[in-house]
mmCIF file of C-alpha atoms in Angstrom:
data_model
loop_
_atom_site.group_PDB
_atom_site.id
_atom_site.type_symbol
_atom_site.label_atom_id
_atom_site.label_comp_id
_atom_site.label_asym_id
_atom_site.label_seq_id
_atom_site.Cartn_x
_atom_site.Cartn_y
_atom_site.Cartn_z
ATOM 1 C CA MET A 1018 2.536 8.966 24.030
ATOM 2 C CA GLY A 1019 2.069 6.534 21.189
ATOM 3 C CA TYR A 1020 1.724 7.510 17.569
ATOM 4 C CA TYR A 1021 0.147 5.426 14.859
ATOM 5 C CA ASP A 1022 -0.603 5.785 11.197
ATOM 6 C CA ASP A 1023 -3.812 4.911 9.429
ATOM 7 C CA HIS A 1024 -2.988 1.477 8.001
ATOM 8 C CA TYR A 1025 -5.377 -0.239 5.668
ATOM 9 C CA GLU A 1026 -8.257 -2.032 7.307
ATOM 10 C CA SER A 1027 -10.614 -4.927 6.683
ATOM 11 C CA HIS A 1028 -14.178 -5.117 7.994
ATOM 12 C CA GLY A 1029 -13.629 -2.400 10.545
ATOM 13 C CA GLN A 1030 -10.557 -4.014 12.083
ATOM 14 C CA THR A 1031 -7.099 -2.574 12.020
ATOM 15 C CA ARG A 1032 -3.542 -3.802 12.128
ATOM 16 C CA ARG A 1033 -1.485 -2.088 14.807
ATOM 17 C CA THR A 1034 2.282 -1.771 15.092
ATOM 18 C CA ARG A 1035 3.568 0.245 18.033
ATOM 19 C CA ARG A 1036 6.552 2.503 17.606
ATOM 20 C CA GLY A 1037 8.768 3.687 20.398
ATOM 21 C CA GLY A 1038 10.287 7.119 20.699
ATOM 22 C CA SER A 1039 9.696 10.694 21.711
ATOM 23 C CA PHE A 1040 6.596 12.823 21.367
ATOM 24 C CA ALA A 1041 7.152 13.099 17.619
ATOM 25 C CA SER A 1042 8.198 9.516 16.891
ATOM 26 C CA ALA A 1043 6.811 6.109 16.011
ATOM 27 C CA PHE A 1044 4.270 6.842 13.351
ATOM 28 C CA VAL A 1045 4.166 3.912 10.962
ATOM 29 C CA GLY A 1046 1.666 1.521 12.603
ATOM 30 C CA ALA A 1047 -2.088 1.099 12.509
ATOM 31 C CA ILE A 1048 -4.535 3.433 14.202
ATOM 32 C CA LEU A 1049 -7.186 2.291 16.603
ATOM 33 C CA GLY A 1050 -10.329 0.863 15.047
ATOM 34 C CA GLY A 1051 -13.420 3.008 15.003
ATOM 35 C CA GLY A 1052 -16.821 2.133 16.399
ATOM 36 C CA LEU A 1053 -20.430 3.221 16.035
ATOM 37 C CA VAL A 1054 -22.297 4.658 18.989
ATOM 38 C CA LEU A 1055 -26.016 5.320 19.014
ATOM 39 C CA LEU A 1056 -26.923 8.364 21.056
ATOM 40 C CA SER A 1057 -30.259 9.422 22.482
ATOM 41 C CA ILE A 1058 -30.986 12.829 20.952
ATOM 42 C CA PRO A 1059 -33.667 15.064 22.494
ATOM 43 C CA ALA A 1060 -36.290 16.693 20.300
ATOM 44 C CA LEU A 1061 -35.145 19.974 18.790
ATOM 45 C CA SER A 1062 -37.048 22.923 17.460
ATOM 46 C CA ARG A 1063 -36.434 24.101 13.901
ATOM 47 C CA TRP A 1064 -34.359 26.945 15.312
ATOM 48 C CA ASP A 1065 -32.087 24.440 17.046
ATOM 49 C CA ILE A 1066 -31.253 22.622 13.820
ATOM 50 C CA LEU A 1067 -31.418 25.262 11.109
ATOM 51 C CA PRO A 1068 -28.754 27.941 11.503
ATOM 52 C CA TYR A 1069 -30.132 30.031 8.668
ATOM 53 C CA ASP A 1070 -33.313 31.956 7.850
ATOM 54 C CA VAL A 1071 -36.190 29.949 6.419
ATOM 55 C CA ALA A 1072 -38.836 31.591 4.241
ATOM 56 C CA PRO A 1073 -42.323 30.052 4.050
ATOM 57 C CA SER A 1074 -43.462 28.959 0.607
ATOM 58 C CA GLU A 1075 -45.265 31.454 -1.589
ATOM 59 C CA GLN A 1076 -48.418 29.356 -1.417
ATOM 60 C CA ALA A 1077 -48.584 29.942 2.321
ATOM 61 C CA GLY A 1078 -48.366 33.682 1.800
ATOM 62 C CA GLY A 1079 -45.892 33.925 4.631
ATOM 63 C CA GLU A 1080 -48.524 32.993 7.214
ATOM 64 C CA GLU A 1081 -49.759 29.919 9.058
ATOM 65 C CA ARG A 1082 -53.279 28.737 8.144
ATOM 66 C CA SER A 1083 -55.669 27.665 10.895
ATOM 67 C CA GLY A 1084 -57.437 24.362 10.511
ATOM 68 C CA ASP A 1085 -61.200 23.967 10.567
ATOM 69 C CA ASN A 1086 -63.133 23.841 13.837
ATOM 70 C CA GLY A 1087 -60.355 25.483 15.804
ATOM 71 C CA THR A 1088 -57.797 22.786 15.094
ATOM 72 C CA PRO A 1089 -54.084 23.743 15.498
ATOM 73 C CA PRO A 1090 -52.478 25.735 12.680
ATOM 74 C CA ILE A 1091 -51.230 23.742 9.687
ATOM 75 C CA GLN A 1092 -47.521 24.315 9.035
ATOM 76 C CA GLN A 1093 -46.681 24.862 5.381
ATOM 77 C CA SER A 1094 -43.720 23.123 3.734
ATOM 78 C CA VAL A 1095 -40.617 25.195 3.174
ATOM 79 C CA SER A 1096 -37.727 24.918 0.733
ATOM 80 C CA VAL A 1097 -34.181 25.643 1.834
ATOM 81 C CA ASP A 1098 -31.116 26.186 -0.309
ATOM 82 C CA VAL A 1099 -28.218 24.568 1.581
ATOM 83 C CA THR A 1100 -25.626 25.060 -1.143
ATOM 84 C CA THR A 1101 -22.492 26.426 0.495
ATOM 85 C CA ALA A 1102 -18.818 26.776 -0.336
ATOM 86 C CA VAL A 1103 -18.278 23.460 1.440
ATOM 87 C CA THR A 1104 -20.882 21.565 -0.560
ATOM 88 C CA LYS A 1105 -19.506 23.071 -3.766
ATOM 89 C CA ALA A 1106 -15.995 21.964 -2.846
ATOM 90 C CA ILE A 1107 -17.200 18.444 -2.089
ATOM 91 C CA ALA A 1108 -19.139 18.249 -5.352
ATOM 92 C CA GLN A 1109 -16.038 19.290 -7.264
ATOM 93 C CA VAL A 1110 -13.779 16.524 -5.965
ATOM 94 C CA SER A 1111 -15.830 13.711 -4.406
ATOM 95 C CA ASP A 1112 -16.236 11.715 -7.638
ATOM 96 C CA ALA A 1113 -12.440 11.549 -7.896
ATOM 97 C CA VAL A 1114 -12.013 9.952 -4.449
ATOM 98 C CA VAL A 1115 -12.133 6.160 -4.697
ATOM 99 C CA GLY A 1116 -11.724 3.064 -2.584
ATOM 100 C CA VAL A 1117 -8.569 0.964 -2.896
ATOM 101 C CA VAL A 1118 -9.005 -2.733 -2.086
ATOM 102 C CA ASN A 1119 -5.919 -4.732 -1.081
ATOM 103 C CA ILE A 1120 -6.237 -8.427 -2.011
ATOM 104 C CA GLN A 1121 -3.602 -10.842 -0.758
ATOM 105 C CA ALA A 1122 -3.048 -14.506 -1.528
ATOM 106 C CA ALA A 1123 -4.405 -16.618 1.320
ATOM 107 C CA GLY A 1124 -2.839 -19.978 0.494
ATOM 108 C CA PHE A 1125 -2.062 -22.612 -2.134
ATOM 109 C CA TRP A 1126 -5.624 -23.909 -2.458
ATOM 110 C CA SER A 1127 -7.502 -20.678 -1.867
ATOM 111 C CA GLN A 1128 -8.087 -17.535 -3.858
ATOM 112 C CA GLY A 1129 -6.924 -14.138 -2.752
ATOM 113 C CA GLU A 1130 -8.791 -12.519 0.131
ATOM 114 C CA GLU A 1131 -9.514 -8.874 0.759
ATOM 115 C CA THR A 1132 -7.283 -7.868 3.631
ATOM 116 C CA GLY A 1133 -7.830 -4.133 3.660
ATOM 117 C CA VAL A 1134 -9.554 -1.118 2.179
ATOM 118 C CA GLY A 1135 -8.126 2.362 1.936
ATOM 119 C CA SER A 1136 -8.770 5.408 -0.199
ATOM 120 C CA GLY A 1137 -7.222 7.001 -3.269
ATOM 121 C CA VAL A 1138 -7.485 10.114 -5.440
ATOM 122 C CA ILE A 1139 -7.793 10.113 -9.236
ATOM 123 C CA TYR A 1140 -5.523 12.933 -10.341
ATOM 124 C CA LYS A 1141 -4.939 12.412 -14.070
ATOM 125 C CA LYS A 1142 -6.317 10.904 -17.313
ATOM 126 C CA ALA A 1143 -4.041 10.402 -20.290
ATOM 127 C CA GLY A 1144 -3.572 7.914 -23.115
ATOM 128 C CA GLY A 1145 -6.587 5.828 -22.210
ATOM 129 C CA ARG A 1146 -5.398 5.461 -18.619
ATOM 130 C CA ALA A 1147 -6.354 7.075 -15.329
ATOM 131 C CA PHE A 1148 -3.875 7.513 -12.481
ATOM 132 C CA ILE A 1149 -4.605 7.270 -8.758
ATOM 133 C CA VAL A 1150 -2.454 8.304 -5.793
ATOM 134 C CA THR A 1151 -2.812 6.518 -2.464
ATOM 135 C CA ASN A 1152 -0.603 5.526 0.489
ATOM 136 C CA HIS A 1153 2.135 2.911 0.310
ATOM 137 C CA HIS A 1154 0.732 1.170 3.374
ATOM 138 C CA VAL A 1155 -2.656 0.817 1.672
ATOM 139 C CA VAL A 1156 -1.194 -1.309 -1.149
ATOM 140 C CA GLU A 1157 1.630 -2.979 0.788
ATOM 141 C CA ASN A 1158 1.987 -6.741 0.181
ATOM 142 C CA ALA A 1159 -0.979 -6.834 -2.211
ATOM 143 C CA SER A 1160 -1.125 -9.627 -4.778
ATOM 144 C CA GLN A 1161 -4.047 -7.877 -6.482
ATOM 145 C CA LEU A 1162 -5.582 -4.423 -6.283
ATOM 146 C CA GLU A 1163 -9.046 -3.182 -7.108
ATOM 147 C CA VAL A 1164 -10.471 0.332 -7.216
ATOM 148 C CA SER A 1165 -14.036 1.019 -6.094
ATOM 149 C CA LEU A 1166 -15.517 4.010 -7.915
ATOM 150 C CA LYS A 1167 -18.111 6.483 -6.629
ATOM 151 C CA ASP A 1168 -21.010 4.458 -8.091
ATOM 152 C CA GLY A 1169 -19.769 1.246 -6.485
ATOM 153 C CA THR A 1170 -18.207 -0.200 -9.647
ATOM 154 C CA ARG A 1171 -15.054 -2.172 -8.894
ATOM 155 C CA VAL A 1172 -12.306 -2.372 -11.492
ATOM 156 C CA PRO A 1173 -8.849 -3.986 -11.478
ATOM 157 C CA ALA A 1174 -5.893 -1.693 -10.833
ATOM 158 C CA LYS A 1175 -2.207 -1.960 -11.642
ATOM 159 C CA LEU A 1176 0.447 -0.778 -9.190
ATOM 160 C CA LEU A 1177 2.891 1.450 -11.069
ATOM 161 C CA GLY A 1178 5.148 2.178 -8.128
ATOM 162 C CA SER A 1179 5.296 2.648 -4.378
ATOM 163 C CA ASP A 1180 7.589 4.512 -1.975
ATOM 164 C CA VAL A 1181 7.796 3.530 1.684
ATOM 165 C CA LEU A 1182 9.738 6.642 2.707
ATOM 166 C CA MET A 1183 7.032 9.105 1.653
ATOM 167 C CA ASP A 1184 4.229 6.552 2.103
ATOM 168 C CA LEU A 1185 2.876 7.124 -1.405
ATOM 169 C CA ALA A 1186 1.864 4.820 -4.263
ATOM 170 C CA VAL A 1187 0.468 5.304 -7.766
ATOM 171 C CA LEU A 1188 -2.094 3.015 -9.403
ATOM 172 C CA GLU A 1189 -3.451 2.815 -12.942
ATOM 173 C CA ILE A 1190 -6.898 1.884 -14.252
ATOM 174 C CA GLU A 1191 -8.623 2.194 -17.620
ATOM 175 C CA ALA A 1192 -9.711 5.783 -18.273
ATOM 176 C CA LYS A 1193 -13.123 4.741 -19.593
ATOM 177 C CA HIS A 1194 -14.271 4.191 -16.009
ATOM 178 C CA VAL A 1195 -13.401 7.731 -14.916
ATOM 179 C CA LYS A 1196 -15.551 10.839 -15.335
ATOM 180 C CA LYS A 1197 -13.744 13.317 -13.113
ATOM 181 C CA VAL A 1198 -10.213 13.938 -11.859
ATOM 182 C CA ALA A 1199 -9.152 15.970 -8.858
ATOM 183 C CA GLN A 1200 -7.294 19.252 -9.097
ATOM 184 C CA PHE A 1201 -4.164 19.751 -7.007
ATOM 185 C CA GLY A 1202 -3.900 22.959 -4.969
ATOM 186 C CA ASP A 1203 -0.934 24.729 -3.365
ATOM 187 C CA SER A 1204 -0.124 23.250 0.044
ATOM 188 C CA ASP A 1205 2.564 25.893 0.625
ATOM 189 C CA ALA A 1206 -0.168 28.555 0.693
ATOM 190 C CA VAL A 1207 -2.183 26.815 3.427
ATOM 191 C CA LYS A 1208 -2.620 28.750 6.679
ATOM 192 C CA PRO A 1209 -3.483 27.586 10.217
ATOM 193 C CA GLY A 1210 -7.209 28.000 10.813
ATOM 194 C CA GLU A 1211 -8.081 27.517 7.147
ATOM 195 C CA PRO A 1212 -11.116 25.229 6.689
ATOM 196 C CA VAL A 1213 -10.437 21.846 5.117
ATOM 197 C CA ILE A 1214 -12.411 18.744 4.214
ATOM 198 C CA ALA A 1215 -11.299 15.112 4.452
ATOM 199 C CA ILE A 1216 -12.901 12.673 1.995
ATOM 200 C CA GLY A 1217 -12.397 8.918 2.088
ATOM 201 C CA ASN A 1218 -13.744 5.538 3.145
ATOM 202 C CA PRO A 1219 -13.644 5.237 6.939
ATOM 203 C CA LEU A 1220 -14.089 1.638 8.112
ATOM 204 C CA GLY A 1221 -14.191 0.428 4.510
ATOM 205 C CA LEU A 1222 -16.542 0.676 1.555
ATOM 206 C CA GLN A 1223 -19.675 0.598 3.708
ATOM 207 C CA PHE A 1224 -19.115 4.300 4.367
ATOM 208 C CA ALA A 1225 -17.487 5.135 1.030
ATOM 209 C CA GLY A 1226 -17.138 8.809 0.200
ATOM 210 C CA SER A 1227 -17.595 10.003 3.766
ATOM 211 C CA VAL A 1228 -16.865 13.672 4.375
ATOM 212 C CA THR A 1229 -15.512 15.313 7.525
ATOM 213 C CA GLN A 1230 -14.730 18.975 8.040
ATOM 214 C CA GLY A 1231 -12.182 20.756 10.166
ATOM 215 C CA ILE A 1232 -9.361 23.252 9.962
ATOM 216 C CA ILE A 1233 -5.640 23.262 9.394
ATOM 217 C CA SER A 1234 -4.276 22.954 12.925
ATOM 218 C CA GLY A 1235 -0.651 23.404 11.925
ATOM 219 C CA THR A 1236 1.691 23.492 8.957
ATOM 220 C CA ASN A 1237 5.271 22.256 8.562
ATOM 221 C CA ARG A 1238 4.838 19.663 11.292
ATOM 222 C CA THR A 1239 7.646 17.102 11.531
ATOM 223 C CA VAL A 1240 6.914 13.521 12.530
ATOM 224 C CA GLU A 1241 9.606 10.901 13.053
ATOM 225 C CA VAL A 1242 8.825 7.641 11.245
ATOM 226 C CA ASP A 1243 10.256 4.232 12.100
ATOM 227 C CA LEU A 1244 10.169 2.256 8.855
ATOM 228 C CA ASP A 1245 11.962 -0.938 9.843
ATOM 229 C CA GLN A 1246 10.377 -1.215 13.298
ATOM 230 C CA ASP A 1247 13.703 -1.309 15.109
ATOM 231 C CA GLY A 1248 12.723 1.427 17.552
ATOM 232 C CA ASN A 1249 14.821 4.068 15.797
ATOM 233 C CA PRO A 1250 13.323 6.732 13.500
ATOM 234 C CA ASP A 1251 14.331 6.450 9.840
ATOM 235 C CA TRP A 1252 12.713 9.540 8.375
ATOM 236 C CA ASN A 1253 11.256 12.900 9.332
ATOM 237 C CA ALA A 1254 7.895 13.195 7.603
ATOM 238 C CA GLU A 1255 6.791 16.786 7.044
ATOM 239 C CA VAL A 1256 3.009 16.920 7.254
ATOM 240 C CA LEU A 1257 -0.048 19.129 7.578
ATOM 241 C CA GLN A 1258 -1.941 18.780 10.853
ATOM 242 C CA THR A 1259 -5.741 18.875 10.831
ATOM 243 C CA ASP A 1260 -8.595 18.217 13.234
ATOM 244 C CA ALA A 1261 -10.848 16.897 10.453
ATOM 245 C CA ALA A 1262 -11.724 13.340 11.473
ATOM 246 C CA ILE A 1263 -9.402 10.771 9.859
ATOM 247 C CA ASN A 1264 -10.443 7.205 10.619
ATOM 248 C CA PRO A 1265 -9.280 3.728 9.559
ATOM 249 C CA GLY A 1266 -9.824 3.535 5.793
ATOM 250 C CA ASN A 1267 -9.225 7.250 5.182
ATOM 251 C CA SER A 1268 -5.589 6.526 4.324
ATOM 252 C CA GLY A 1269 -4.795 7.736 0.819
ATOM 253 C CA GLY A 1270 -7.872 9.945 0.638
ATOM 254 C CA ALA A 1271 -8.029 13.650 -0.090
ATOM 255 C CA LEU A 1272 -7.583 16.618 2.205
ATOM 256 C CA VAL A 1273 -9.336 19.392 0.318
ATOM 257 C CA ASN A 1274 -9.393 23.172 0.652
ATOM 258 C CA ILE A 1275 -12.517 25.293 0.354
ATOM 259 C CA LYS A 1276 -11.926 25.620 -3.410
ATOM 260 C CA GLY A 1277 -12.245 21.862 -3.852
ATOM 261 C CA GLN A 1278 -8.524 21.442 -4.538
ATOM 262 C CA VAL A 1279 -6.490 18.583 -3.050
ATOM 263 C CA ILE A 1280 -3.850 20.030 -0.718
ATOM 264 C CA GLY A 1281 -2.875 16.809 1.040
ATOM 265 C CA ILE A 1282 -3.065 13.012 1.021
ATOM 266 C CA ASN A 1283 -4.419 11.761 4.354
ATOM 267 C CA SER A 1284 -1.926 9.407 5.931
ATOM 268 C CA MET A 1285 -1.692 9.315 9.741
ATOM 269 C CA LYS A 1286 -3.285 10.196 13.024
ATOM 270 C CA ILE A 1287 -2.508 9.949 16.713
ATOM 271 C CA ALA A 1288 -4.548 7.066 18.067
ATOM 272 C CA GLN A 1289 -4.497 7.269 21.835
ATOM 273 C CA GLU A 1290 -7.361 7.410 24.288
ATOM 274 C CA ALA A 1291 -6.289 10.756 25.700
ATOM 275 C CA VAL A 1292 -5.832 12.357 22.244
ATOM 276 C CA GLU A 1293 -8.559 13.556 19.922
ATOM 277 C CA GLY A 1294 -8.560 15.401 16.617
ATOM 278 C CA ILE A 1295 -4.901 15.197 15.599
ATOM 279 C CA GLY A 1296 -4.535 13.889 12.071
ATOM 280 C CA PHE A 1297 -1.886 14.355 9.421
ATOM 281 C CA ALA A 1298 -1.706 14.605 5.647
ATOM 282 C CA ILE A 1299 1.217 14.579 3.235
ATOM 283 C CA PRO A 1300 1.373 18.084 1.669
ATOM 284 C CA ILE A 1301 0.564 17.829 -2.033
ATOM 285 C CA ASN A 1302 3.527 20.004 -3.034
ATOM 286 C CA ALA A 1303 5.857 17.459 -1.402
ATOM 287 C CA ALA A 1304 3.899 14.576 -2.928
ATOM 288 C CA ILE A 1305 3.885 15.795 -6.551
ATOM 289 C CA PRO A 1306 7.534 14.986 -7.422
ATOM 290 C CA ILE A 1307 7.175 11.579 -5.760
ATOM 291 C CA ILE A 1308 3.969 10.889 -7.689
ATOM 292 C CA SER A 1309 5.652 11.945 -10.926
ATOM 293 C CA ASP A 1310 8.600 9.586 -10.386
ATOM 294 C CA LEU A 1311 6.367 6.668 -9.428
ATOM 295 C CA GLU A 1312 4.148 7.203 -12.460
ATOM 296 C CA ARG A 1313 7.072 7.551 -14.856
ATOM 297 C CA TYR A 1314 9.756 5.238 -13.442
ATOM 298 C CA GLY A 1315 7.963 2.998 -10.949
ATOM 299 C CA GLN A 1316 10.311 4.205 -8.208
ATOM 300 C CA VAL A 1317 11.550 7.460 -6.701
ATOM 301 C CA ARG A 1318 14.871 8.551 -8.159
ATOM 302 C CA ARG A 1319 16.874 9.922 -5.249
ATOM 303 C CA PRO A 1320 20.527 10.972 -4.991
ATOM 304 C CA TYR A 1321 22.802 8.238 -3.668
ATOM 305 C CA MET A 1322 25.994 8.328 -1.615
ATOM 306 C CA GLY A 1323 26.637 4.613 -1.176
ATOM 307 C CA VAL A 1324 27.080 4.348 2.591
ATOM 308 C CA GLU A 1325 25.430 2.494 5.445
ATOM 309 C CA LEU A 1326 25.077 4.846 8.410
ATOM 310 C CA ARG A 1327 24.259 4.860 12.089
ATOM 311 C CA SER A 1328 23.585 7.854 14.288
ATOM 312 C CA LEU A 1329 26.323 8.495 16.825
ATOM 313 C CA SER A 1330 23.668 8.615 19.538
ATOM 314 C CA ASP A 1331 22.811 4.960 18.758
ATOM 315 C CA ILE A 1332 26.403 3.813 19.288
ATOM 316 C CA PRO A 1333 27.651 3.092 22.850
ATOM 317 C CA SER A 1334 29.798 5.987 24.030
ATOM 318 C CA TYR A 1335 32.633 3.563 24.756
ATOM 319 C CA HIS A 1336 33.203 3.211 21.009
ATOM 320 C CA TRP A 1337 33.274 6.974 20.374
ATOM 321 C CA GLN A 1338 36.908 7.135 21.478
ATOM 322 C CA GLU A 1339 37.998 3.488 21.369
ATOM 323 C CA THR A 1340 36.681 2.612 17.882
ATOM 324 C CA LEU A 1341 35.843 5.884 16.129
ATOM 325 C CA HIS A 1342 38.657 7.864 17.783
ATOM 326 C CA LEU A 1343 36.548 10.997 18.088
ATOM 327 C CA PRO A 1344 37.649 14.112 19.972
ATOM 328 C CA ALA A 1345 35.869 14.471 23.322
ATOM 329 C CA ASN A 1346 33.860 17.458 22.095
ATOM 330 C CA VAL A 1347 32.275 15.562 19.153
ATOM 331 C CA THR A 1348 29.011 14.045 20.378
ATOM 332 C CA GLU A 1349 26.783 14.233 17.278
ATOM 333 C CA GLY A 1350 27.064 12.924 13.736
ATOM 334 C CA ALA A 1351 26.469 9.908 11.457
ATOM 335 C CA ALA A 1352 28.995 7.088 11.584
ATOM 336 C CA VAL A 1353 29.841 5.202 8.376
ATOM 337 C CA ILE A 1354 29.304 1.487 9.044
ATOM 338 C CA GLN A 1355 29.931 0.334 5.486
ATOM 339 C CA VAL A 1356 30.926 1.859 2.134
ATOM 340 C CA VAL A 1357 29.553 0.337 -1.075
ATOM 341 C CA PRO A 1358 32.394 -0.419 -3.537
ATOM 342 C CA MET A 1359 32.545 1.898 -6.579
ATOM 343 C CA SER A 1360 29.856 4.161 -5.058
ATOM 344 C CA PRO A 1361 30.204 7.975 -4.935
ATOM 345 C CA ALA A 1362 31.342 7.698 -1.306
ATOM 346 C CA ALA A 1363 33.986 5.105 -2.167
ATOM 347 C CA GLN A 1364 35.286 7.144 -5.089
ATOM 348 C CA ALA A 1365 35.531 10.234 -2.854
ATOM 349 C CA GLY A 1366 37.596 8.298 -0.311
ATOM 350 C CA LEU A 1367 35.119 7.820 2.563
ATOM 351 C CA GLN A 1368 35.912 4.813 4.761
ATOM 352 C CA GLN A 1369 34.332 2.656 7.430
ATOM 353 C CA PHE A 1370 34.242 4.363 10.866
ATOM 354 C CA ASP A 1371 34.376 7.886 9.412
ATOM 355 C CA VAL A 1372 31.895 10.106 11.290
ATOM 356 C CA ILE A 1373 30.068 12.642 9.100
ATOM 357 C CA VAL A 1374 29.335 15.914 10.892
ATOM 358 C CA ALA A 1375 28.406 18.294 8.033
ATOM 359 C CA LEU A 1376 27.165 18.345 4.423
ATOM 360 C CA ASP A 1377 27.969 21.454 2.394
ATOM 361 C CA GLY A 1378 28.794 23.140 5.688
ATOM 362 C CA GLU A 1379 25.392 22.347 7.231
ATOM 363 C CA LYS A 1380 25.608 20.549 10.572
ATOM 364 C CA ILE A 1381 24.564 16.898 10.630
ATOM 365 C CA ARG A 1382 23.508 15.647 14.058
ATOM 366 C CA ASN A 1383 22.301 12.182 13.061
ATOM 367 C CA VAL A 1384 21.196 9.964 10.176
ATOM 368 C CA LEU A 1385 17.835 11.765 9.983
ATOM 369 C CA ASP A 1386 19.570 15.088 9.349
ATOM 370 C CA LEU A 1387 21.792 13.546 6.684
ATOM 371 C CA ARG A 1388 18.945 11.810 4.896
ATOM 372 C CA LYS A 1389 16.736 14.911 4.964
ATOM 373 C CA TYR A 1390 19.472 17.137 3.547
ATOM 374 C CA LEU A 1391 20.411 14.618 0.875
ATOM 375 C CA TYR A 1392 16.848 13.967 -0.313
ATOM 376 C CA THR A 1393 15.439 17.472 -0.085
ATOM 377 C CA LYS A 1394 18.399 19.735 -0.904
ATOM 378 C CA LYS A 1395 20.376 17.740 -3.460
ATOM 379 C CA SER A 1396 19.718 16.130 -6.840
ATOM 380 C CA ILE A 1397 21.273 13.339 -8.851
ATOM 381 C CA GLY A 1398 24.511 14.600 -10.401
ATOM 382 C CA ASP A 1399 25.087 17.348 -7.801
ATOM 383 C CA ARG A 1400 28.413 17.718 -6.035
ATOM 384 C CA MET A 1401 28.390 17.724 -2.234
ATOM 385 C CA ASP A 1402 31.039 18.524 0.343
ATOM 386 C CA VAL A 1403 31.202 15.950 3.140
ATOM 387 C CA THR A 1404 32.920 16.929 6.397
ATOM 388 C CA PHE A 1405 33.879 14.053 8.695
ATOM 389 C CA TYR A 1406 36.237 12.911 11.442
ATOM 390 C CA ARG A 1407 38.765 10.116 10.886
ATOM 391 C CA ASP A 1408 41.279 9.095 13.530
ATOM 392 C CA GLY A 1409 40.501 12.226 15.498
ATOM 393 C CA LYS A 1410 41.131 14.605 12.605
ATOM 394 C CA LYS A 1411 38.540 16.677 10.758
ATOM 395 C CA ARG A 1412 38.519 16.343 6.969
ATOM 396 C CA THR A 1413 36.385 17.321 3.960
ATOM 397 C CA VAL A 1414 35.930 15.578 0.613
ATOM 398 C CA THR A 1415 33.691 16.331 -2.377
ATOM 399 C CA LEU A 1416 31.608 13.612 -3.998
ATOM 400 C CA LYS A 1417 29.316 13.540 -7.014
ATOM 401 C CA LEU A 1418 25.901 12.100 -6.221
ATOM 402 C CA ALA A 1419 24.652 9.249 -8.396
ATOM 403 C CA ARG A 1420 21.235 7.638 -8.869
ATOM 404 C CA GLU A 1421 20.519 4.717 -6.602
ATOM 405 C CA SER A 1422 20.123 1.440 -8.475
ATOM 406 C CA TYR A 1423 17.429 -0.930 -7.242
#
């Protein structure tokens, strides 16, 4: 089964990058392009299309009036109030969902060309500026960025920062263009079966502000992401699963609860002919600290060990004993390929060919486990116990985590 993410698109076309791996792997690539199909729809009675009671107008007196000379009865016009919790939620947030236009330099003699359109969410106004969150892959490789507002106005945008690991980016525009900002909800409180709404720009600005409705199909889903396209997963993305339609161009848009609060940033879907209605959004509670760092520092400040690693499962078993000198019963862990001089790992005494098997006593099976524990459980300045094998012997050292320098 192939997995793809919703990369930015241009004129209804998408860029696809296939990932290899298991059922839950290979997510950073482009989803399949959408199409329009015209269907022949049979005539329906008013009862087929109106799932609510309709009251005749007062002028009609609740009755049909017969025409003159025995002509068929004349139907009176009716008025229907279709305001629902869904329409209220959409009205609350839709003005804050914008288009994000990726413009890339085409050549020496030519001006930049639009190469893709995604979506974004205005979440804050302060100091004469407005801030927009979108996906990293929407703004990737852009030489210029523009934001398309609800009324179609297009304004230049500045990229404040972007993070490939969480697939998030923050943009800035002048606040004078913005009338409404979105409110963040609590993604930890979301339950399976809860109704949700996806808002964005499927297939580009032609369908800007499109709304789809569905439910939360699952929470705390884990998706393996291959960032460097080497066939090996680099990160476990924790996402919300929804069956609300997410199409090319929806990337970076809002997943909204029935209160009109943003609970997720739409990011990926499974794009395979046999699969329908499986889309994913980055939970807003996980996104908020990333957004804050990008807005404030232009990068995500994560704890840093100072090692280059490779999962033991990616190393030929011949080297487990011959090079790494592991006991026969050690089959999982993260091998140290290189130690950065003067880094926390170097100062703690870690060396090349050490095999890390636990952090703070928690088992580490591979690089994914190590990276997840480091980035989600620890902070800059924390101390961390590292258990590893060297020359067949099990050892433990304590290091103090630093901030990675870029």
